[in-house]
Coordinates of C-alpha atoms in Angstrom, one line a residue:
M26 CA -16.0 -26.6 -45.9
P27 CA -13.0 -24.9 -47.4
L28 CA -13.0 -21.2 -47.5
L29 CA -13.0 -21.0 -51.4
A30 CA -15.9 -23.4 -51.6
R31 CA -17.8 -21.4 -49.0
L32 CA -17.1 -18.2 -51.0
R33 CA -18.4 -19.8 -54.2
A34 CA -21.6 -20.8 -52.4
A35 CA -22.2 -17.4 -51.0
S36 CA -24.7 -14.9 -52.3
L37 CA -23.9 -12.1 -54.7
D38 CA -24.4 -9.6 -51.9
A39 CA -22.0 -11.5 -49.6
K40 CA -19.4 -11.7 -52.4
L41 CA -19.7 -8.0 -52.9
I42 CA -19.4 -7.3 -49.2
V43 CA -16.4 -9.6 -48.9
G44 CA -14.6 -8.1 -51.9
C45 CA -15.2 -4.5 -50.8
G46 CA -14.5 -5.4 -47.2
L47 CA -11.1 -6.9 -48.2
M48 CA -10.3 -3.8 -50.2
L49 CA -11.3 -1.6 -47.2
L50 CA -9.4 -3.8 -44.8
F51 CA -6.2 -3.5 -46.8
S52 CA -6.7 0.2 -47.0
L53 CA -7.2 0.5 -43.3
A54 CA -4.1 -1.7 -42.6
L55 CA -2.0 0.6 -44.7
A56 CA -3.6 3.6 -43.0
V57 CA -2.9 2.2 -39.6
C58 CA 0.8 1.6 -40.5
L59 CA 1.2 5.2 -41.9
I60 CA -0.6 6.8 -38.9
G61 CA 1.5 4.6 -36.6
V62 CA 4.7 5.9 -38.1
F63 CA 3.8 9.5 -37.9
M64 CA 2.3 9.1 -34.5
K65 CA 5.5 7.5 -33.3
D66 CA 7.5 10.4 -34.8
Y67 CA 5.2 12.9 -33.2
R68 CA 5.3 11.3 -29.7
R69 CA 9.1 11.0 -29.9
A70 CA 9.5 14.6 -30.9
N71 CA 7.1 15.7 -28.2
D72 CA 8.7 13.6 -25.6
D73 CA 12.1 14.9 -26.6
L74 CA 10.9 18.5 -26.3
E75 CA 9.4 17.8 -22.8
A76 CA 12.6 16.0 -21.8
L77 CA 14.9 18.8 -22.9
T78 CA 12.7 21.4 -21.2
Y79 CA 12.8 19.4 -18.0
F80 CA 16.6 19.0 -18.3
G81 CA 17.0 22.7 -18.7
K82 CA 15.1 23.1 -15.4
V83 CA 17.3 20.5 -13.8
L84 CA 20.5 22.4 -15.0
N85 CA 18.9 25.6 -13.7
V86 CA 18.7 24.0 -10.2
A87 CA 22.5 23.6 -10.1
N88 CA 23.0 27.1 -11.7
R89 CA 20.7 28.8 -9.1
I90 CA 22.4 27.0 -6.2
S91 CA 25.8 28.0 -7.7
A92 CA 24.7 31.6 -8.1
E93 CA 23.5 31.6 -4.5
R94 CA 27.1 31.2 -3.3
G95 CA 27.9 34.8 -4.6
P96 CA 25.7 36.7 -2.1
A97 CA 26.5 34.1 0.5
N98 CA 30.2 34.9 0.1
S99 CA 29.3 38.6 0.5
V100 CA 27.4 38.0 3.7
L101 CA 30.2 35.9 5.1
G102 CA 32.7 38.7 4.4
E103 CA 30.8 41.5 6.1
E104 CA 29.8 42.5 9.6
T105 CA 26.6 41.0 10.9
A106 CA 23.8 43.2 9.5
P107 CA 20.3 41.5 9.0
D108 CA 19.1 44.4 6.8
S109 CA 22.2 44.8 4.6
Q110 CA 22.1 44.9 0.9
A111 CA 24.1 41.6 0.7
R112 CA 21.6 39.9 3.1
R113 CA 18.6 41.1 1.0
R114 CA 20.3 39.9 -2.2
L115 CA 21.0 36.5 -0.6
T116 CA 17.3 36.2 0.3
Q117 CA 16.4 36.9 -3.3
F118 CA 18.8 34.4 -4.6
R119 CA 17.6 31.7 -2.2
A120 CA 14.0 32.3 -3.4
L121 CA 15.2 31.7 -7.0
S122 CA 16.9 28.5 -5.9
D123 CA 13.7 27.3 -4.2
E124 CA 11.7 28.2 -7.3
A125 CA 14.1 26.2 -9.5
L126 CA 13.8 23.2 -7.2
D127 CA 10.0 23.5 -7.2
A128 CA 10.0 23.4 -11.0
V129 CA 11.6 19.9 -11.0
A130 CA 9.8 18.5 -8.0
P131 CA 7.4 15.6 -8.7
R132 CA 4.4 17.5 -7.5
S133 CA 4.9 20.1 -10.3
Q134 CA 6.6 18.1 -12.9
G135 CA 4.8 14.7 -12.7
T136 CA 6.5 11.3 -12.7
R137 CA 8.6 10.7 -15.8
S138 CA 9.7 7.1 -16.4
G139 CA 13.5 6.8 -16.0
F140 CA 14.0 10.3 -14.4
P141 CA 15.3 10.4 -10.8
A142 CA 12.5 12.6 -9.2
G143 CA 13.5 11.2 -5.8
E144 CA 16.8 13.1 -5.9
V145 CA 15.0 16.5 -5.7
E146 CA 14.1 16.2 -2.0
R147 CA 17.7 15.0 -1.3
V148 CA 19.1 18.2 -2.9
R149 CA 16.6 20.4 -1.1
S150 CA 17.4 18.8 2.3
R151 CA 21.2 19.3 1.8
L152 CA 20.6 22.9 0.7
D153 CA 18.7 23.6 3.8
Q154 CA 21.6 22.3 5.9
A155 CA 24.2 24.4 4.0
R156 CA 22.0 27.5 4.4
E157 CA 21.8 26.9 8.2
T158 CA 25.6 26.7 8.3
V159 CA 26.0 29.9 6.3
D160 CA 23.4 31.7 8.5
A161 CA 25.1 30.5 11.7
A162 CA 28.5 31.7 10.5
A163 CA 27.0 35.1 9.3
A164 CA 25.4 35.5 12.7
L165 CA 28.8 35.6 14.4
P166 CA 30.7 38.9 14.7
K167 CA 33.1 39.3 11.8
A168 CA 36.1 39.1 14.1
A169 CA 34.9 35.8 15.5
R170 CA 34.6 34.2 12.0
S171 CA 37.7 32.1 11.5
G172 CA 38.8 31.0 8.1
E173 CA 37.7 27.4 8.9
I174 CA 34.2 28.5 9.7
I175 CA 33.8 30.5 6.5
Q176 CA 35.5 27.7 4.5
D177 CA 33.2 25.1 6.0
A178 CA 30.1 27.2 5.0
I179 CA 31.4 27.6 1.4
R180 CA 32.4 23.9 1.1
Q181 CA 28.9 22.9 2.2
M182 CA 27.4 25.0 -0.6
F183 CA 29.9 23.2 -3.0
D184 CA 28.6 19.9 -1.6
V185 CA 25.0 20.8 -2.5
V186 CA 25.9 21.2 -6.2
D187 CA 27.9 17.9 -6.0
I188 CA 24.8 16.2 -4.5
S189 CA 22.7 17.5 -7.4
R190 CA 24.9 15.6 -9.8
P191 CA 22.9 12.4 -9.6
L192 CA 19.8 14.4 -10.5
I193 CA 21.6 15.8 -13.6
T194 CA 23.2 12.5 -14.7
G195 CA 20.1 10.5 -14.0
T196 CA 18.0 12.9 -16.0
M197 CA 20.6 12.7 -18.8
A198 CA 20.4 8.9 -18.7
G199 CA 16.6 9.0 -18.9
I200 CA 16.7 11.3 -22.0
V201 CA 19.3 9.2 -23.8
A202 CA 17.4 6.0 -23.0
Q203 CA 14.3 7.7 -24.5
D204 CA 16.1 9.0 -27.6
Q205 CA 19.8 8.3 -28.2
S206 CA 20.0 11.0 -30.9
L207 CA 19.8 13.6 -28.0
A208 CA 23.0 12.3 -26.3
G209 CA 25.3 14.8 -27.9
Q210 CA 23.0 17.8 -27.2
V211 CA 22.5 16.9 -23.5
M212 CA 26.2 16.4 -23.1
I213 CA 26.9 19.9 -24.4
L214 CA 24.2 21.3 -22.1
Q215 CA 25.8 19.5 -19.1
M216 CA 29.2 20.9 -20.1
L217 CA 27.8 24.4 -20.3
G218 CA 26.2 24.0 -16.9
D219 CA 29.6 22.7 -15.5
L220 CA 31.3 25.7 -17.1
R221 CA 29.1 28.0 -15.0
E222 CA 29.7 26.0 -11.9
Y223 CA 33.5 25.9 -12.1
A224 CA 33.6 29.6 -12.9
G225 CA 31.6 30.3 -9.8
R226 CA 33.9 28.1 -7.7
M227 CA 36.9 30.2 -8.8
G228 CA 35.4 33.2 -7.0
S229 CA 34.3 31.1 -4.0
H230 CA 37.8 29.7 -3.5
L231 CA 39.0 33.3 -3.0
A232 CA 36.1 34.3 -0.7
T233 CA 37.6 32.9 2.5
P234 CA 41.1 34.4 2.1
I235 CA 39.6 37.8 1.1
A236 CA 37.1 37.7 4.0
T237 CA 39.9 36.8 6.5
R238 CA 42.6 39.0 4.9
R239 CA 45.1 36.2 4.8
P240 CA 47.4 35.1 1.9
L241 CA 46.5 32.1 -0.2
S242 CA 47.6 28.8 1.3
S243 CA 49.1 26.1 -0.7
A244 CA 45.7 24.3 -0.5
D245 CA 44.0 27.4 -1.8
R246 CA 46.4 27.7 -4.7
D247 CA 46.0 24.0 -5.6
E248 CA 42.2 24.3 -5.6
L249 CA 42.4 27.4 -7.8
R250 CA 44.8 25.7 -10.2
H251 CA 42.7 22.6 -10.4
T252 CA 39.4 24.5 -10.9
R253 CA 41.0 26.7 -13.5
G254 CA 42.4 23.7 -15.4
R255 CA 39.0 22.0 -15.3
L256 CA 37.3 25.2 -16.4
L257 CA 39.6 25.7 -19.4
Q258 CA 39.3 22.0 -20.4
I259 CA 35.5 22.1 -20.4
W260 CA 35.6 25.4 -22.4
Q261 CA 37.9 24.0 -25.0
V262 CA 35.7 20.9 -25.6
A263 CA 32.4 22.9 -25.5
E264 CA 33.7 25.5 -27.9
K265 CA 34.6 22.8 -30.3
Q266 CA 31.2 21.1 -30.1
L267 CA 29.4 24.4 -30.5
E268 CA 31.1 24.9 -33.9
L269 CA 28.4 22.5 -35.2
Y270 CA 25.9 25.2 -34.5
A271 CA 27.9 28.1 -35.9
S272 CA 25.1 29.2 -38.3
D273 CA 23.0 30.5 -35.3
A274 CA 23.6 34.2 -34.8
A275 CA 22.4 34.3 -31.2
L276 CA 24.8 31.4 -30.3
N277 CA 27.7 33.2 -32.0
R278 CA 27.0 36.4 -30.0
A279 CA 26.8 34.3 -26.8
L280 CA 30.2 32.7 -27.6
Q281 CA 31.8 36.1 -28.3
D282 CA 30.4 37.5 -25.0
T283 CA 31.6 34.5 -23.1
G284 CA 35.1 34.8 -24.5
R285 CA 35.3 38.6 -24.0
L286 CA 33.5 39.1 -20.7
Y287 CA 34.4 36.0 -18.7
F288 CA 37.5 34.4 -20.2
G289 CA 38.7 38.0 -20.7
D290 CA 37.6 40.3 -17.9
G291 CA 36.3 37.7 -15.3
L292 CA 39.2 35.3 -15.4
D293 CA 41.7 38.1 -15.5
F294 CA 40.2 39.5 -12.4
I295 CA 40.5 36.2 -10.6
T296 CA 44.1 36.0 -11.8
E297 CA 44.9 39.4 -10.4
L298 CA 43.3 38.5 -7.0
S299 CA 45.2 35.2 -7.0
A300 CA 48.5 37.0 -7.6
A301 CA 47.8 39.4 -4.8
G302 CA 47.0 36.6 -2.5
M303 CA 50.2 34.8 -3.2
Q304 CA 52.2 37.9 -2.2
S305 CA 50.2 39.2 0.8
G306 CA 46.8 39.3 2.4
D307 CA 45.9 42.7 0.8
Y308 CA 43.6 41.9 -2.0
G309 CA 42.4 45.5 -2.4
V310 CA 38.7 44.5 -2.3
T311 CA 36.3 43.1 0.2
A312 CA 34.4 39.8 -0.4
A313 CA 31.2 41.8 -1.3
Q314 CA 33.2 44.0 -3.7
M315 CA 34.8 40.9 -5.3
T316 CA 31.3 39.3 -5.7
D317 CA 29.8 42.5 -7.2
R318 CA 32.6 42.7 -9.8
Y319 CA 33.0 39.1 -10.6
V320 CA 29.4 37.8 -10.7
P321 CA 28.3 39.9 -13.7
T322 CA 31.1 38.3 -15.8
L323 CA 29.4 34.9 -15.2
Q324 CA 26.2 36.1 -17.0
P325 CA 27.5 35.2 -20.5
L326 CA 28.0 31.6 -19.3
E327 CA 24.4 31.4 -18.2
Q328 CA 23.3 33.0 -21.4
L329 CA 25.3 30.6 -23.5
R330 CA 23.6 27.6 -21.9
T331 CA 20.2 29.2 -22.3
T332 CA 20.8 30.1 -25.9
F333 CA 21.9 26.5 -26.7
L334 CA 18.9 25.1 -24.9
D335 CA 16.7 27.3 -27.0
I336 CA 18.3 26.0 -30.2
V337 CA 17.8 22.3 -29.4
S338 CA 14.3 23.0 -28.1
R339 CA 13.4 24.8 -31.4
Q340 CA 14.7 21.9 -33.3
S341 CA 12.6 19.4 -31.3
R342 CA 9.6 21.7 -31.5
A343 CA 10.0 22.0 -35.3
E344 CA 10.3 18.2 -35.6
R345 CA 7.2 17.8 -33.4
D346 CA 5.2 20.3 -35.4
A347 CA 6.2 18.7 -38.7
A348 CA 5.2 15.3 -37.4
W349 CA 1.9 16.7 -36.2
Y350 CA 1.3 18.3 -39.6
W351 CA 1.9 15.1 -41.5
L352 CA -0.1 13.1 -39.0
Q353 CA -3.1 15.3 -39.6
A354 CA -2.6 15.4 -43.4
V355 CA -2.3 11.6 -43.6
S356 CA -5.3 11.1 -41.3
V357 CA -7.5 13.4 -43.4
I358 CA -6.4 11.6 -46.6
I359 CA -7.1 8.2 -45.1
V360 CA -10.5 9.3 -43.9
L361 CA -11.4 10.6 -47.4
I362 CA -10.2 7.3 -48.9
V363 CA -12.3 5.2 -46.4
L364 CA -15.3 7.4 -46.9
T365 CA -15.0 7.1 -50.7
N366 CA -14.8 3.3 -50.5
L367 CA -17.8 3.2 -48.2
L368 CA -19.8 5.4 -50.5
L369 CA -18.9 3.2 -53.5
I370 CA -20.0 0.1 -51.6
L371 CA -23.3 1.6 -50.6
L372 CA -24.1 2.9 -54.1
A373 CA -23.2 -0.5 -55.6
R374 CA -25.5 -2.3 -53.2
R375 CA -28.3 0.2 -53.5
L376 CA -28.4 0.6 -57.3
V377 CA -27.3 -2.8 -58.4
F378 CA -27.8 -5.6 -55.9
R379 CA -30.3 -4.4 -53.4
P380 CA -33.6 -4.5 -55.4
L381 CA -33.0 -8.1 -56.7
L382 CA -31.7 -9.5 -53.5
R383 CA -34.5 -7.9 -51.4
A384 CA -37.1 -9.4 -53.7
R385 CA -35.4 -12.8 -53.3
E386 CA -35.5 -12.4 -49.5
H387 CA -39.2 -11.7 -49.5
V388 CA -40.0 -14.7 -51.6
V389 CA -37.9 -17.1 -49.6
A390 CA -39.2 -15.7 -46.3
L391 CA -42.8 -16.1 -47.4
A392 CA -42.1 -19.6 -48.6
E393 CA -40.6 -20.5 -45.2
G394 CA -43.3 -18.8 -43.2
R395 CA -40.9 -16.2 -41.7
E396 CA -41.7 -12.6 -40.7
I397 CA -40.0 -9.9 -42.8
E398 CA -40.3 -6.1 -42.8
A399 CA -42.2 -4.2 -45.5
A400 CA -40.1 -3.1 -48.5
P401 CA -39.4 0.6 -48.4
G402 CA -40.0 2.7 -51.5
G403 CA -37.3 3.9 -53.8
F404 CA -36.3 0.7 -55.4
G405 CA -35.1 0.7 -58.9
G406 CA -36.5 -1.5 -61.6
G407 CA -39.6 0.5 -62.7
E408 CA -43.3 -0.2 -62.3
E409 CA -42.9 -4.0 -62.5
M410 CA -40.6 -4.0 -59.4
R411 CA -43.0 -1.8 -57.4
E412 CA -45.9 -4.1 -58.2
L413 CA -43.9 -7.1 -57.2
F414 CA -43.1 -5.6 -53.8
G415 CA -46.7 -4.5 -53.4
A416 CA -47.9 -8.1 -53.8
L417 CA -45.1 -9.3 -51.4
D418 CA -46.2 -6.7 -48.8
I419 CA -49.8 -8.0 -48.9
L420 CA -48.6 -11.5 -48.3
R421 CA -46.3 -10.2 -45.5
Q422 CA -49.3 -8.6 -43.7
R423 CA -51.3 -11.8 -43.9
L424 CA -48.3 -13.8 -42.5
R425 CA -48.0 -11.3 -39.6
E426 CA -51.7 -11.6 -38.8
R427 CA -51.4 -15.4 -38.7
R428 CA -48.4 -15.3 -36.4
Q429 CA -50.1 -12.8 -34.1
L430 CA -53.1 -15.1 -33.8
T431 CA -50.8 -18.1 -33.1
A432 CA -48.9 -16.2 -30.4
R433 CA -52.2 -15.1 -28.8
L434 CA -53.5 -18.6 -28.7
K435 CA -50.1 -19.8 -27.2
R436 CA -50.3 -17.2 -24.4
Q437 CA -53.8 -18.1 -23.6
A438 CA -52.8 -21.8 -23.4
E439 CA -50.0 -21.0 -20.9
T440 CA -51.7 -18.2 -18.8
D441 CA -54.3 -18.5 -16.0
G442 CA -57.3 -16.4 -17.1
L443 CA -58.3 -15.3 -13.6
T444 CA -54.9 -14.1 -12.2
G445 CA -52.9 -13.4 -15.3
L446 CA -50.1 -15.7 -13.8
L447 CA -48.6 -18.7 -15.6
N448 CA -50.7 -21.8 -15.5
R449 CA -49.8 -25.3 -14.2
R450 CA -48.9 -26.5 -17.7
A451 CA -46.3 -23.7 -18.2
L452 CA -44.9 -24.2 -14.7
D453 CA -44.3 -27.9 -15.4
R454 CA -42.6 -27.1 -18.7
I455 CA -40.2 -24.8 -16.9
G456 CA -39.5 -27.2 -14.1
Q457 CA -39.0 -30.2 -16.3
G458 CA -36.3 -28.3 -18.4
D459 CA -38.2 -27.6 -21.6
A460 CA -35.8 -26.4 -24.3
E461 CA -37.7 -23.1 -24.7
F462 CA -36.4 -22.1 -21.2
A463 CA -32.8 -23.3 -21.7
D464 CA -31.4 -19.9 -20.7
M465 CA -32.7 -20.4 -17.2
P466 CA -30.2 -21.7 -14.6
D467 CA -30.7 -25.4 -13.6
E468 CA -30.4 -24.5 -9.9
I469 CA -33.8 -23.1 -8.8
G470 CA -35.8 -22.4 -5.7
L471 CA -39.5 -23.2 -5.3
I472 CA -42.1 -21.6 -3.1
L473 CA -45.6 -23.1 -2.8
M474 CA -48.2 -20.8 -1.2
D475 CA -51.7 -22.0 -0.2
V476 CA -54.4 -19.5 1.0
D477 CA -55.6 -20.4 4.5
H478 CA -59.3 -21.3 4.8
F479 CA -60.0 -20.4 1.2
K480 CA -63.1 -22.6 1.1
A481 CA -64.5 -20.7 4.1
I482 CA -64.1 -17.5 2.1
N483 CA -66.0 -18.9 -0.9
D484 CA -68.7 -20.3 1.4
R485 CA -69.1 -17.1 3.4
H486 CA -68.6 -14.4 0.8
G487 CA -69.3 -16.2 -2.5
H488 CA -67.0 -17.3 -5.4
P489 CA -66.7 -13.8 -6.8
A490 CA -65.1 -12.7 -3.5
G491 CA -62.8 -15.7 -3.7
D492 CA -61.8 -14.8 -7.2
Q493 CA -61.0 -11.2 -6.1
V494 CA -58.9 -12.6 -3.3
L495 CA -56.9 -14.7 -5.8
R496 CA -56.4 -11.6 -8.0
E497 CA -55.2 -9.5 -5.1
I498 CA -52.8 -12.3 -4.0
A499 CA -51.4 -12.6 -7.5
A500 CA -50.8 -8.8 -7.7
L501 CA -49.1 -8.9 -4.3
T502 CA -46.9 -11.8 -5.5
L503 CA -45.8 -9.9 -8.6
E504 CA -44.9 -6.9 -6.4
T505 CA -42.9 -9.0 -4.0
I506 CA -40.8 -11.2 -6.2
R507 CA -37.7 -10.2 -8.3
E508 CA -37.8 -9.5 -12.0
S509 CA -36.1 -12.8 -12.8
D510 CA -38.6 -14.8 -10.8
L511 CA -41.7 -16.5 -12.2
A512 CA -45.2 -16.9 -10.6
A513 CA -47.9 -19.5 -11.6
R514 CA -51.3 -20.5 -10.4
Y515 CA -50.5 -24.1 -9.4
G516 CA -54.2 -25.0 -8.8
G517 CA -57.2 -23.8 -7.0
E518 CA -55.9 -21.4 -4.3
E519 CA -52.3 -22.5 -4.6
I520 CA -49.6 -20.3 -6.2
A521 CA -46.1 -21.5 -7.1
L522 CA -43.0 -19.3 -7.4
I523 CA -39.8 -20.3 -9.2
L524 CA -36.7 -18.3 -8.2
P525 CA -33.7 -19.0 -10.5
G526 CA -30.4 -19.4 -8.6
A527 CA -31.8 -18.3 -5.2
S528 CA -30.3 -19.6 -2.0
L529 CA -32.5 -21.2 0.6
E530 CA -32.1 -18.1 2.8
T531 CA -33.3 -15.9 0.0
L532 CA -36.2 -18.1 -0.6
V533 CA -37.2 -18.0 3.1
E534 CA -36.8 -14.2 3.1
I535 CA -39.0 -13.7 0.1
A536 CA -41.6 -16.2 1.4
E537 CA -41.8 -14.4 4.7
R538 CA -42.1 -11.0 3.0
L539 CA -44.9 -12.4 0.9
R540 CA -46.6 -14.0 4.0
S541 CA -46.4 -10.8 6.1
G542 CA -47.4 -8.6 3.3
L543 CA -50.6 -10.6 2.7
E544 CA -51.3 -10.7 6.4
R545 CA -51.2 -6.9 6.5
R546 CA -53.2 -6.4 3.4
R547 CA -57.0 -5.6 3.6
I548 CA -58.6 -7.0 0.6
E549 CA -61.8 -5.3 -0.7
I550 CA -64.3 -7.9 -1.8
G551 CA -67.2 -5.6 -2.8
A552 CA -69.6 -3.1 -1.3
G553 CA -66.8 -1.6 0.8
E554 CA -66.3 -4.8 2.7
R555 CA -62.6 -5.7 3.4
I556 CA -61.2 -9.0 4.8
T557 CA -57.8 -10.2 6.0
V558 CA -56.4 -13.3 4.4
T559 CA -53.4 -15.4 5.4
A560 CA -51.4 -18.0 3.6
S561 CA -49.0 -20.9 4.4
L562 CA -45.9 -21.3 2.4
G563 CA -43.4 -24.2 1.8
V564 CA -39.9 -23.5 0.6
A565 CA -37.4 -25.9 -1.1
S566 CA -34.5 -25.7 -3.5
G567 CA -33.2 -28.1 -6.1
R568 CA -32.6 -28.6 -9.8
R569 CA -34.8 -28.6 -12.9
G570 CA -35.4 -31.7 -14.9
P571 CA -38.1 -34.4 -15.2
E572 CA -37.1 -36.4 -12.1
A573 CA -35.6 -33.5 -10.1
W574 CA -38.7 -31.4 -10.6
E575 CA -41.0 -34.0 -9.1
E576 CA -38.6 -34.3 -6.1
L577 CA -38.6 -30.5 -5.7
L578 CA -42.4 -30.3 -5.8
S579 CA -42.6 -33.0 -3.3
A580 CA -40.2 -31.3 -0.9
A581 CA -41.9 -27.9 -1.2
D582 CA -45.3 -29.6 -0.8
G583 CA -44.1 -31.4 2.3
A584 CA -42.9 -28.1 3.8
L585 CA -46.3 -26.5 3.0
Y586 CA -48.0 -29.3 4.7
R587 CA -46.0 -28.8 7.9
A588 CA -46.8 -25.1 7.8
K589 CA -50.5 -25.9 7.7
A590 CA -50.2 -28.6 10.3
E591 CA -48.4 -26.3 12.7
G592 CA -51.2 -23.7 12.6
R593 CA -51.1 -22.0 9.2
N594 CA -49.9 -18.4 8.4
R595 CA -46.2 -19.4 8.5
V596 CA -43.3 -20.4 6.3
R597 CA -41.6 -23.8 6.5
R598 CA -38.6 -24.9 4.5
A599 CA -37.8 -28.5 3.4
A600 CA -34.2 -28.3 4.7
D601 CA -35.1 -28.0 8.4
P602 CA -38.7 -29.1 9.1
G603 CA -38.5 -28.4 12.8
E604 CA -37.5 -24.7 12.5
T605 CA -40.0 -22.0 13.1
V606 CA -39.4 -19.0 10.8
T607 CA -40.3 -15.6 12.2
A608 CA -39.9 -12.1 10.9
A609 CA -37.0 -11.5 13.2
R610 CA -35.2 -14.7 12.1
V611 CA -35.6 -13.7 8.5
A612 CA -34.2 -10.3 9.1
R613 CA -31.1 -11.8 10.6
V614 CA -30.7 -14.2 7.7
S615 CA -30.8 -11.4 5.2

C-alpha cells in the first residue's frame, strides 16, 4: 500500500503522532547539524591547543639540550674537579634536559596520531652517548685534553640537537595535517627555537679554542661565519613575521630585549672573542668565564619563544572557550525546543485525542474479546464520559474472569494432576511440532525414565506410597534438568524429558545424574518409613515433527528396554546399544 494511502487510513492519534514526530525529527536534524558544527569547532580548537602545548614541549627539548652545552663547555675548559661549581651546574642542566624529554615521552604524553613519539627515545639514547663523551673528556687532566677531544665532545652535543630535528619536524607535520591554519605559527616557533640553537652554537664554536688557548683555525672561522650568517638570516625573517603580532606588549618587550641584550651585547661579545682569536690565542677569558658572560644574553631568545607560544596558545584557548560556550548555549536552546515540542504533543493527546480514542479502544477490544487495562481517572468529557468508562470497566472485569477460567481449564487439560508435570497430551503436542511451541528448536533430545519394580512398590506399600514415590521423582527431575528443559508424565510410572538442542553426551550426563540422584535418595512413604527407588533410562536425540517424533520415541523406548533387560538402574542410549554407561564414563564425557 502506498505511503499516502496508509497515512489516510491511519487513526487520528497515529496522524497526530506522525505529524508531530516529523516536526520533532526535523528539529532534531537541525539540532544535530548545529551541535555537530560547534562540536567540530570545539574539538579542533582543543586539539590545536593540545598540539601547540606539545610542540612547545618538543621545542623545549632542543632548547634544554642546547642550554646544556654551556655548562658542558665550562667543565671541559677547567681542571678536573667533581665538586666544582661548573660540574654542579652541569648536573642541574642535565636534570632539566631529562625533565624536558620526559614531558614529551609517550608514557607521559600519550600517543598522538601523526606525531613521532618514537623519536624521543632515539634522542635520549644519543644524548646519553654525548654525555658519556663529555664526562670522559672532563675526567682527563686539563693538560691531557687535546683540542680534538674537546671538539669531539662539543660536536656530539651538536649532533644530539640535529637528531632531535625529526622530532620537531615530525611534530610540525602532525600539527599542520591536523589544522593547516597553524602552519605559520608553528613555523615561527621553529624559527625562534633555531634562533636559540644557533646563538648557543656561536659560543660553543669558541669553547675549544678558548679551552686550549689556541688561535682560531680557518675551520673555526668558517663555522663561526656560517653560524652567524644563519643566525642573522633567521632573525631577519622571524622579526618580519612577528610584526603581525606587534599589538602584543609582552612580545614587543621580548623583541626589544632580544635586540638589545643578544644582538647587541651577546653578539658583540662573540665578535670581540673572534677578533682576539684571529690575532692570537689570548682571549682574556676562560671557557667558564665566557659561558658565564655569554649565556645570560641568550635568555631573551628563550623568552621570545615562550612569549610567542603564550600568544598562540591564548588564541587557541579563546577559540576553544568560545566554541564551548556556543556549544553549550545551542545545546540548551535545542533541549528547550525539544521539551516544548514534546510537551505540546503530550497536552494535545491528553486533552483532545486521548479520551475519545481510549473509549474507542475499549469498545473494539470488548467486541473482539481482547483483554484491556482499566481506564484511569482524569479523562475529560464530564460525567457522561466517566459513566461510559465505568460501564466499560465492568465489561472488562467480566472478560478477564472468563479468560482466567479458560486458562485454568487449559492448564488442567495439559498438566498431570499427581506430579504437576506436563501430561502425555502436552508432550505429544511439543514433539509433533505444534505451532504454539514454534520458538523451540527442532533438534531435541529425549530421555525416557521408568521406575524399576514400581508394581512391587504399590503391592507392598499401597498405592498412596506409589503416588508419593512419583511425586518425589517428579520433584527430583525438576531439580536436575535445566531451565529450558521440559518434563512430562508419559504414563503410569514413566517420565519423559525433552531437552532442546542438547547433544547426546549432555543427554547421557543429565540422565546419569538423575539416575544416581534417585538411587541415593531415601523417599519417605509415611509413618517414618523410607525406601530406596531406582530407575532405568533410555536416551535418544532427533528432531520434532509428526514422523520424526514417533521415530524418536521408538529409539528412546528401545534404549529404555535395553536398560531394563540388562539389569535395570542404568542408562542406555540409542546411538550405541552395547555401551555400558557408568558414572566415571559420564564424568569424562562432560
